[in-house]
Amino acid sequence: MGRVEGKVAIVTGGSLGIGRATCLLLAKEGARVAVTDILDKEGREVVDEIKNAGGVAEFWHLDTTKEEEVKRVFADVAKEFGKIDVLVNNAGIAGVNKPTHEIAEEEWDKVMNVNVKGVFFCTKHAIPYMKKAGGGSIINLSSIYGLVSAPDIPPYHASKGAVRLMSKTDALLYAKNNIRVNSVHPGYIWTPLVEDLGRRSPQGVEAFRKQLDALHPIGHVGEPNDIAYGILYLASDESKFVTGSELVIDGGYTAR
Ligand code: NAP
């Protein structure tokens, strides 16, 4: 019996990185998984990998910043799999790395649209299905940068702070409906998002990674499965008394 046997889970940004690892792990533990992303080819590869391992998954193209698309895809998922129990609001972008006084309005809005409005749209359209199912679990990817800050990527840090409190508000609003809402706060995890930050850094990818390793008391950056296991716990009934909480998985980054 898998840890999320019988549950239906939607993962946004499921084609790469943490989202991909989460899709694979939830499926391995018995969930039927809706892999959603704007990257279709990579998303279909995740579905193939799940199916080849004997799991159940389908891919849907989903840009979380488009409300009508969110509404339509969630309706399709509920039709295909019969219900929605788990939503992992994972899709996110790092955005521009400039000091605040140099950021253009469009650059600010781009990050807020994906990292904040996307979480709002997906939560909004998942809630009615979860109410119908008699409960659910929503897991929002915040960051260590929803807890502490750093002198870079200002819209990203603002967006992850917002996600932390959106999670608590929704936890309070929907506790009576048996819908739990929690945030996850990863330290640096080596994913395409972080590798891209390295590529854009003046010192180059390898030196960037070493610099990141040194920021974590445990001595290295994390890997996608380190986060996927935390998400699995929050998706499962093992966490049935956990709501409005912050699951920090950061190799000790925020402990000092
Ligand atoms: P990733 O490797 O870039 O994967 C994210 C996926 O989401 C990509 O496939 C991306 O496509 C997709 N995506 C972007 N915008 C989207 C949209 N509007 N709708 C649907 N999908 C979209 O990122 P990751 O590092 O795994 O991060 C996943 C989440 O964890 C993010 O919310 C991130 O902020 C958070 N997080 C990550 C770290 C870390 O160190 N990696 C640390 C703390 C928090 P594109 O590649 O085309 O953008």
PDB file of N, CA and C in Angstrom, residues 51-132:
ATOM      1  N   LYS A  51       4.466   5.842 -16.257  1.00  0.00           N
ATOM      2  CA  LYS A  51       3.725   4.701 -16.820  1.00  0.00           C
ATOM      3  C   LYS A  51       4.627   3.480 -16.974  1.00  0.00           C
ATOM      4  N   ASN A  52       5.857   3.716 -17.409  1.00  0.00           N
ATOM      5  CA  ASN A  52       6.804   2.593 -17.565  1.00  0.00           C
ATOM      6  C   ASN A  52       7.091   1.893 -16.246  1.00  0.00           C
ATOM      7  N   ALA A  53       6.958   2.654 -15.147  1.00  0.00           N
ATOM      8  CA  ALA A  53       7.199   2.062 -13.824  1.00  0.00           C
ATOM      9  C   ALA A  53       5.910   1.478 -13.232  1.00  0.00           C
ATOM     10  N   GLY A  54       4.816   1.501 -14.024  1.00  0.00           N
ATOM     11  CA  GLY A  54       3.558   0.892 -13.573  1.00  0.00           C
ATOM     12  C   GLY A  54       2.618   1.855 -12.869  1.00  0.00           C
ATOM     13  N   GLY A  55       2.934   3.154 -12.896  1.00  0.00           N
ATOM     14  CA  GLY A  55       2.082   4.150 -12.234  1.00  0.00           C
ATOM     15  C   GLY A  55       1.036   4.740 -13.171  1.00  0.00           C
ATOM     16  N   VAL A  56       0.220   5.647 -12.616  1.00  0.00           N
ATOM     17  CA  VAL A  56      -0.852   6.275 -13.389  1.00  0.00           C
ATOM     18  C   VAL A  56      -0.623   7.785 -13.439  1.00  0.00           C
ATOM     19  N   ALA A  57      -0.542   8.333 -14.652  1.00  0.00           N
ATOM     20  CA  ALA A  57      -0.339   9.779 -14.811  1.00  0.00           C
ATOM     21  C   ALA A  57      -0.765  10.207 -16.208  1.00  0.00           C
ATOM     22  N   GLU A  58      -1.145  11.492 -16.317  1.00  0.00           N
ATOM     23  CA  GLU A  58      -1.405  12.095 -17.631  1.00  0.00           C
ATOM     24  C   GLU A  58      -0.816  13.496 -17.613  1.00  0.00           C
ATOM     25  N   PHE A  59      -0.507  13.994 -18.820  1.00  0.00           N
ATOM     26  CA  PHE A  59       0.039  15.350 -18.919  1.00  0.00           C
ATOM     27  C   PHE A  59      -1.021  16.324 -19.404  1.00  0.00           C
ATOM     28  N   TRP A  60      -1.037  17.489 -18.797  1.00  0.00           N
ATOM     29  CA  TRP A  60      -1.852  18.601 -19.291  1.00  0.00           C
ATOM     30  C   TRP A  60      -0.975  19.834 -19.443  1.00  0.00           C
ATOM     31  N   HIS A  61      -1.066  20.513 -20.597  1.00  0.00           N
ATOM     32  CA  HIS A  61      -0.391  21.800 -20.732  1.00  0.00           C
ATOM     33  C   HIS A  61      -1.118  22.799 -19.836  1.00  0.00           C
ATOM     34  N   LEU A  62      -0.388  23.456 -18.945  1.00  0.00           N
ATOM     35  CA  LEU A  62      -1.035  24.428 -18.058  1.00  0.00           C
ATOM     36  C   LEU A  62      -0.090  25.566 -17.701  1.00  0.00           C
ATOM     37  N   ASP A  63      -0.488  26.766 -18.154  1.00  0.00           N
ATOM     38  CA  ASP A  63       0.188  27.993 -17.713  1.00  0.00           C
ATOM     39  C   ASP A  63      -0.637  28.523 -16.534  1.00  0.00           C
ATOM     40  N   THR A  64      -0.030  28.489 -15.350  1.00  0.00           N
ATOM     41  CA  THR A  64      -0.797  28.809 -14.126  1.00  0.00           C
ATOM     42  C   THR A  64      -1.210  30.277 -14.047  1.00  0.00           C
ATOM     43  N   THR A  65      -0.666  31.113 -14.946  1.00  0.00           N
ATOM     44  CA  THR A  65      -1.051  32.532 -14.910  1.00  0.00           C
ATOM     45  C   THR A  65      -2.340  32.799 -15.697  1.00  0.00           C
ATOM     46  N   LYS A  66      -2.883  31.747 -16.327  1.00  0.00           N
ATOM     47  CA  LYS A  66      -4.090  31.940 -17.151  1.00  0.00           C
ATOM     48  C   LYS A  66      -5.292  31.291 -16.471  1.00  0.00           C
ATOM     49  N   GLU A  67      -6.160  32.100 -15.898  1.00  0.00           N
ATOM     50  CA  GLU A  67      -7.232  31.555 -15.055  1.00  0.00           C
ATOM     51  C   GLU A  67      -8.152  30.599 -15.822  1.00  0.00           C
ATOM     52  N   GLU A  68      -8.514  30.955 -17.051  1.00  0.00           N
ATOM     53  CA  GLU A  68      -9.431  30.085 -17.810  1.00  0.00           C
ATOM     54  C   GLU A  68      -8.807  28.716 -18.073  1.00  0.00           C
ATOM     55  N   GLU A  69      -7.472  28.742 -18.327  1.00  0.00           N
ATOM     56  CA  GLU A  69      -6.753  27.487 -18.580  1.00  0.00           C
ATOM     57  C   GLU A  69      -6.735  26.633 -17.305  1.00  0.00           C
ATOM     58  N   VAL A  70      -6.496  27.268 -16.158  1.00  0.00           N
ATOM     59  CA  VAL A  70      -6.488  26.554 -14.872  1.00  0.00           C
ATOM     60  C   VAL A  70      -7.854  25.890 -14.656  1.00  0.00           C
ATOM     61  N   LYS A  71      -8.911  26.673 -14.873  1.00  0.00           N
ATOM     62  CA  LYS A  71     -10.278  26.178 -14.650  1.00  0.00           C
ATOM     63  C   LYS A  71     -10.580  24.965 -15.548  1.00  0.00           C
ATOM     64  N   ARG A  72     -10.192  25.105 -16.823  1.00  0.00           N
ATOM     65  CA  ARG A  72     -10.475  24.030 -17.795  1.00  0.00           C
ATOM     66  C   ARG A  72      -9.665  22.770 -17.486  1.00  0.00           C
ATOM     67  N   VAL A  73      -8.371  22.944 -17.188  1.00  0.00           N
ATOM     68  CA  VAL A  73      -7.515  21.777 -16.921  1.00  0.00           C
ATOM     69  C   VAL A  73      -7.978  21.060 -15.643  1.00  0.00           C
ATOM     70  N   PHE A  74      -8.327  21.806 -14.604  1.00  0.00           N
ATOM     71  CA  PHE A  74      -8.760  21.157 -13.362  1.00  0.00           C
ATOM     72  C   PHE A  74     -10.061  20.378 -13.591  1.00  0.00           C
ATOM     73  N   ALA A  75     -10.944  20.937 -14.424  1.00  0.00           N
ATOM     74  CA  ALA A  75     -12.187  20.223 -14.746  1.00  0.00           C
ATOM     75  C   ALA A  75     -11.858  18.933 -15.504  1.00  0.00           C
ATOM     76  N   ASP A  76     -10.906  19.008 -16.422  1.00  0.00           N
ATOM     77  CA  ASP A  76     -10.496  17.817 -17.192  1.00  0.00           C
ATOM     78  C   ASP A  76      -9.879  16.754 -16.283  1.00  0.00           C
ATOM     79  N   VAL A  77      -9.034  17.202 -15.346  1.00  0.00           N
ATOM     80  CA  VAL A  77      -8.379  16.257 -14.431  1.00  0.00           C
ATOM     81  C   VAL A  77      -9.446  15.556 -13.582  1.00  0.00           C
ATOM     82  N   ALA A  78     -10.397  16.331 -13.066  1.00  0.00           N
ATOM     83  CA  ALA A  78     -11.454  15.748 -12.218  1.00  0.00           C
ATOM     84  C   ALA A  78     -12.297  14.763 -13.026  1.00  0.00           C
ATOM     85  N   LYS A  79     -12.493  15.086 -14.308  1.00  0.00           N
ATOM     86  CA  LYS A  79     -13.269  14.187 -15.173  1.00  0.00           C
ATOM     87  C   LYS A  79     -12.491  12.892 -15.419  1.00  0.00           C
ATOM     88  N   GLU A  80     -11.200  13.042 -15.714  1.00  0.00           N
ATOM     89  CA  GLU A  80     -10.362  11.882 -16.040  1.00  0.00           C
ATOM     90  C   GLU A  80     -10.147  10.967 -14.826  1.00  0.00           C
ATOM     91  N   PHE A  81      -9.835  11.588 -13.672  1.00  0.00           N
ATOM     92  CA  PHE A  81      -9.455  10.793 -12.499  1.00  0.00           C
ATOM     93  C   PHE A  81     -10.561  10.730 -11.425  1.00  0.00           C
ATOM     94  N   GLY A  82     -11.675  11.461 -11.648  1.00  0.00           N
ATOM     95  CA  GLY A  82     -12.826  11.347 -10.735  1.00  0.00           C
ATOM     96  C   GLY A  82     -12.862  12.330  -9.581  1.00  0.00           C
ATOM     97  N   LYS A  83     -11.742  12.970  -9.232  1.00  0.00           N
ATOM     98  CA  LYS A  83     -11.699  13.899  -8.090  1.00  0.00           C
ATOM     99  C   LYS A  83     -10.340  14.595  -8.065  1.00  0.00           C
ATOM    100  N   ILE A  84     -10.192  15.544  -7.136  1.00  0.00           N
ATOM    101  CA  ILE A  84      -8.874  16.157  -6.889  1.00  0.00           C
ATOM    102  C   ILE A  84      -8.661  16.183  -5.371  1.00  0.00           C
ATOM    103  N   ASP A  85      -7.627  15.504  -4.889  1.00  0.00           N
ATOM    104  CA  ASP A  85      -7.323  15.454  -3.451  1.00  0.00           C
ATOM    105  C   ASP A  85      -6.141  16.321  -3.058  1.00  0.00           C
ATOM    106  N   VAL A  86      -5.171  16.432  -3.971  1.00  0.00           N
ATOM    107  CA  VAL A  86      -3.894  17.070  -3.634  1.00  0.00           C
ATOM    108  C   VAL A  86      -3.528  18.063  -4.736  1.00  0.00           C
ATOM    109  N   LEU A  87      -3.123  19.261  -4.323  1.00  0.00           N
ATOM    110  CA  LEU A  87      -2.599  20.236  -5.279  1.00  0.00           C
ATOM    111  C   LEU A  87      -1.215  20.669  -4.815  1.00  0.00           C
ATOM    112  N   VAL A  88      -0.229  20.515  -5.680  1.00  0.00           N
ATOM    113  CA  VAL A  88       1.121  20.993  -5.361  1.00  0.00           C
ATOM    114  C   VAL A  88       1.388  22.228  -6.225  1.00  0.00           C
ATOM    115  N   ASN A  89       1.332  23.403  -5.593  1.00  0.00           N
ATOM    116  CA  ASN A  89       1.595  24.667  -6.296  1.00  0.00           C
ATOM    117  C   ASN A  89       3.097  24.877  -6.359  1.00  0.00           C
ATOM    118  N   ASN A  90       3.690  24.285  -7.400  1.00  0.00           N
ATOM    119  CA  ASN A  90       5.150  24.243  -7.510  1.00  0.00           C
ATOM    120  C   ASN A  90       5.708  25.197  -8.573  1.00  0.00           C
ATOM    121  N   ALA A  91       4.913  25.471  -9.624  1.00  0.00           N
ATOM    122  CA  ALA A  91       5.447  26.302 -10.721  1.00  0.00           C
ATOM    123  C   ALA A  91       5.968  27.624 -10.174  1.00  0.00           C
ATOM    124  N   GLY A  92       7.177  27.980 -10.564  1.00  0.00           N
ATOM    125  CA  GLY A  92       7.744  29.236 -10.086  1.00  0.00           C
ATOM    126  C   GLY A  92       8.929  29.630 -10.936  1.00  0.00           C
ATOM    127  N   ILE A  93       9.229  30.924 -10.933  1.00  0.00           N
ATOM    128  CA  ILE A  93      10.388  31.419 -11.679  1.00  0.00           C
ATOM    129  C   ILE A  93      11.233  32.308 -10.760  1.00  0.00           C
ATOM    130  N   ALA A  94      12.523  32.444 -11.117  1.00  0.00           N
ATOM    131  CA  ALA A  94      13.420  33.271 -10.290  1.00  0.00           C
ATOM    132  C   ALA A  94      13.293  34.748 -10.671  1.00  0.00           C
ATOM    133  N   GLY A  95      13.131  35.013 -11.964  1.00  0.00           N
ATOM    134  CA  GLY A  95      12.965  36.402 -12.415  1.00  0.00           C
ATOM    135  C   GLY A  95      14.267  37.177 -12.444  1.00  0.00           C
ATOM    136  N   VAL A  96      14.126  38.496 -12.610  1.00  0.00           N
ATOM    137  CA  VAL A  96      15.309  39.355 -12.811  1.00  0.00           C
ATOM    138  C   VAL A  96      16.161  39.458 -11.558  1.00  0.00           C
ATOM    139  N   ASN A  97      17.481  39.544 -11.805  1.00  0.00           N
ATOM    140  CA  ASN A  97      18.399  39.770 -10.699  1.00  0.00           C
ATOM    141  C   ASN A  97      18.984  41.172 -10.828  1.00  0.00           C
ATOM    142  N   LYS A  98      18.226  42.149 -10.309  1.00  0.00           N
ATOM    143  CA  LYS A  98      18.658  43.553 -10.354  1.00  0.00           C
ATOM    144  C   LYS A  98      18.302  44.164  -9.011  1.00  0.00           C
ATOM    145  N   PRO A  99      18.965  45.235  -8.606  1.00  0.00           N
ATOM    146  CA  PRO A  99      18.517  45.906  -7.377  1.00  0.00           C
ATOM    147  C   PRO A  99      17.139  46.550  -7.606  1.00  0.00           C
ATOM    148  N   THR A 100      16.408  46.733  -6.539  1.00  0.00           N
ATOM    149  CA  THR A 100      15.015  47.195  -6.619  1.00  0.00           C
ATOM    150  C   THR A 100      14.849  48.444  -7.502  1.00  0.00           C
ATOM    151  N   HIS A 101      15.758  49.409  -7.376  1.00  0.00           N
ATOM    152  CA  HIS A 101      15.555  50.679  -8.097  1.00  0.00           C
ATOM    153  C   HIS A 101      15.773  50.555  -9.602  1.00  0.00           C
ATOM    154  N   GLU A 102      16.224  49.386 -10.067  1.00  0.00           N
ATOM    155  CA  GLU A 102      16.426  49.213 -11.518  1.00  0.00           C
ATOM    156  C   GLU A 102      15.368  48.306 -12.155  1.00  0.00           C
ATOM    157  N   ILE A 103      14.445  47.802 -11.347  1.00  0.00           N
ATOM    158  CA  ILE A 103      13.471  46.822 -11.872  1.00  0.00           C
ATOM    159  C   ILE A 103      12.295  47.533 -12.554  1.00  0.00           C
ATOM    160  N   ALA A 104      11.977  47.071 -13.770  1.00  0.00           N
ATOM    161  CA  ALA A 104      10.841  47.629 -14.509  1.00  0.00           C
ATOM    162  C   ALA A 104       9.544  46.971 -14.025  1.00  0.00           C
ATOM    163  N   GLU A 105       8.440  47.682 -14.212  1.00  0.00           N
ATOM    164  CA  GLU A 105       7.135  47.184 -13.759  1.00  0.00           C
ATOM    165  C   GLU A 105       6.835  45.796 -14.352  1.00  0.00           C
ATOM    166  N   GLU A 106       7.142  45.627 -15.663  1.00  0.00           N
ATOM    167  CA  GLU A 106       6.838  44.323 -16.294  1.00  0.00           C
ATOM    168  C   GLU A 106       7.662  43.205 -15.668  1.00  0.00           C
ATOM    169  N   GLU A 107       8.905  43.529 -15.288  1.00  0.00           N
ATOM    170  CA  GLU A 107       9.772  42.511 -14.673  1.00  0.00           C
ATOM    171  C   GLU A 107       9.224  42.098 -13.303  1.00  0.00           C
ATOM    172  N   TRP A 108       8.757  43.071 -12.552  1.00  0.00           N
ATOM    173  CA  TRP A 108       8.137  42.789 -11.242  1.00  0.00           C
ATOM    174  C   TRP A 108       6.880  41.930 -11.435  1.00  0.00           C
ATOM    175  N   ASP A 109       6.020  42.375 -12.376  1.00  0.00           N
ATOM    176  CA  ASP A 109       4.737  41.696 -12.592  1.00  0.00           C
ATOM    177  C   ASP A 109       4.927  40.255 -13.073  1.00  0.00           C
ATOM    178  N   LYS A 110       5.953  40.023 -13.884  1.00  0.00           N
ATOM    179  CA  LYS A 110       6.173  38.678 -14.428  1.00  0.00           C
ATOM    180  C   LYS A 110       6.367  37.668 -13.288  1.00  0.00           C
ATOM    181  N   VAL A 111       7.186  38.037 -12.329  1.00  0.00           N
ATOM    182  CA  VAL A 111       7.452  37.119 -11.196  1.00  0.00           C
ATOM    183  C   VAL A 111       6.202  36.967 -10.333  1.00  0.00           C
ATOM    184  N   MET A 112       5.548  38.080 -10.046  1.00  0.00           N
ATOM    185  CA  MET A 112       4.341  38.020  -9.199  1.00  0.00           C
ATOM    186  C   MET A 112       3.236  37.200  -9.879  1.00  0.00           C
ATOM    187  N   ASN A 113       3.141  37.329 -11.206  1.00  0.00           N
ATOM    188  CA  ASN A 113       2.084  36.594 -11.923  1.00  0.00           C
ATOM    189  C   ASN A 113       2.246  35.096 -11.764  1.00  0.00           C
ATOM    190  N   VAL A 114       3.475  34.601 -11.940  1.00  0.00           N
ATOM    191  CA  VAL A 114       3.685  33.148 -11.840  1.00  0.00           C
ATOM    192  C   VAL A 114       3.680  32.715 -10.367  1.00  0.00           C
ATOM    193  N   ASN A 115       4.492  33.378  -9.551  1.00  0.00           N
ATOM    194  CA  ASN A 115       4.753  32.864  -8.194  1.00  0.00           C
ATOM    195  C   ASN A 115       3.623  33.140  -7.205  1.00  0.00           C
ATOM    196  N   VAL A 116       2.837  34.184  -7.453  1.00  0.00           N
ATOM    197  CA  VAL A 116       1.764  34.532  -6.505  1.00  0.00           C
ATOM    198  C   VAL A 116       0.380  34.331  -7.140  1.00  0.00           C
ATOM    199  N   LYS A 117       0.150  34.997  -8.289  1.00  0.00           N
ATOM    200  CA  LYS A 117      -1.187  34.887  -8.894  1.00  0.00           C
ATOM    201  C   LYS A 117      -1.475  33.460  -9.355  1.00  0.00           C
ATOM    202  N   GLY A 118      -0.441  32.768  -9.819  1.00  0.00           N
ATOM    203  CA  GLY A 118      -0.621  31.376 -10.246  1.00  0.00           C
ATOM    204  C   GLY A 118      -1.063  30.487  -9.089  1.00  0.00           C
ATOM    205  N   VAL A 119      -0.489  30.727  -7.920  1.00  0.00           N
ATOM    206  CA  VAL A 119      -0.873  29.952  -6.722  1.00  0.00           C
ATOM    207  C   VAL A 119      -2.326  30.278  -6.358  1.00  0.00           C
ATOM    208  N   PHE A 120      -2.676  31.557  -6.458  1.00  0.00           N
ATOM    209  CA  PHE A 120      -4.062  31.972  -6.178  1.00  0.00           C
ATOM    210  C   PHE A 120      -5.047  31.284  -7.134  1.00  0.00           C
ATOM    211  N   PHE A 121      -4.766  31.364  -8.452  1.00  0.00           N
ATOM    212  CA  PHE A 121      -5.698  30.762  -9.428  1.00  0.00           C
ATOM    213  C   PHE A 121      -5.869  29.259  -9.167  1.00  0.00           C
ATOM    214  N   CYS A 122      -4.750  28.565  -8.959  1.00  0.00           N
ATOM    215  CA  CYS A 122      -4.826  27.105  -8.805  1.00  0.00           C
ATOM    216  C   CYS A 122      -5.546  26.740  -7.509  1.00  0.00           C
ATOM    217  N   THR A 123      -5.270  27.475  -6.439  1.00  0.00           N
ATOM    218  CA  THR A 123      -5.961  27.211  -5.174  1.00  0.00           C
ATOM    219  C   THR A 123      -7.458  27.470  -5.346  1.00  0.00           C
ATOM    220  N   LYS A 124      -7.774  28.618  -5.937  1.00  0.00           N
ATOM    221  CA  LYS A 124      -9.180  29.000  -6.141  1.00  0.00           C
ATOM    222  C   LYS A 124      -9.969  27.898  -6.860  1.00  0.00           C
ATOM    223  N   HIS A 125      -9.356  27.336  -7.902  1.00  0.00           N
ATOM    224  CA  HIS A 125     -10.103  26.363  -8.708  1.00  0.00           C
ATOM    225  C   HIS A 125      -9.972  24.923  -8.209  1.00  0.00           C
ATOM    226  N   ALA A 126      -9.078  24.692  -7.246  1.00  0.00           N
ATOM    227  CA  ALA A 126      -8.995  23.340  -6.650  1.00  0.00           C
ATOM    228  C   ALA A 126      -9.978  23.203  -5.485  1.00  0.00           C
ATOM    229  N   ILE A 127     -10.210  24.294  -4.761  1.00  0.00           N
ATOM    230  CA  ILE A 127     -11.031  24.238  -3.539  1.00  0.00           C
ATOM    231  C   ILE A 127     -12.414  23.594  -3.771  1.00  0.00           C
ATOM    232  N   PRO A 128     -13.165  23.992  -4.796  1.00  0.00           N
ATOM    233  CA  PRO A 128     -14.496  23.378  -4.967  1.00  0.00           C
ATOM    234  C   PRO A 128     -14.430  21.848  -5.114  1.00  0.00           C
ATOM    235  N   TYR A 129     -13.394  21.352  -5.804  1.00  0.00           N
ATOM    236  CA  TYR A 129     -13.259  19.892  -5.971  1.00  0.00           C
ATOM    237  C   TYR A 129     -12.901  19.238  -4.636  1.00  0.00           C
ATOM    238  N   MET A 130     -12.054  19.903  -3.867  1.00  0.00           N
ATOM    239  CA  MET A 130     -11.651  19.332  -2.570  1.00  0.00           C
ATOM    240  C   MET A 130     -12.822  19.333  -1.599  1.00  0.00           C
ATOM    241  N   LYS A 131     -13.626  20.387  -1.644  1.00  0.00           N
ATOM    242  CA  LYS A 131     -14.840  20.426  -0.793  1.00  0.00           C
ATOM    243  C   LYS A 131     -15.737  19.245  -1.157  1.00  0.00           C
ATOM    244  N   LYS A 132     -15.872  19.031  -2.454  1.00  0.00           N
ATOM    245  CA  LYS A 132     -16.715  17.937  -2.944  1.00  0.00           C
ATOM    246  C   LYS A 132     -16.165  16.575  -2.497  1.00  0.00           C
TER     247      LYS A 132
END
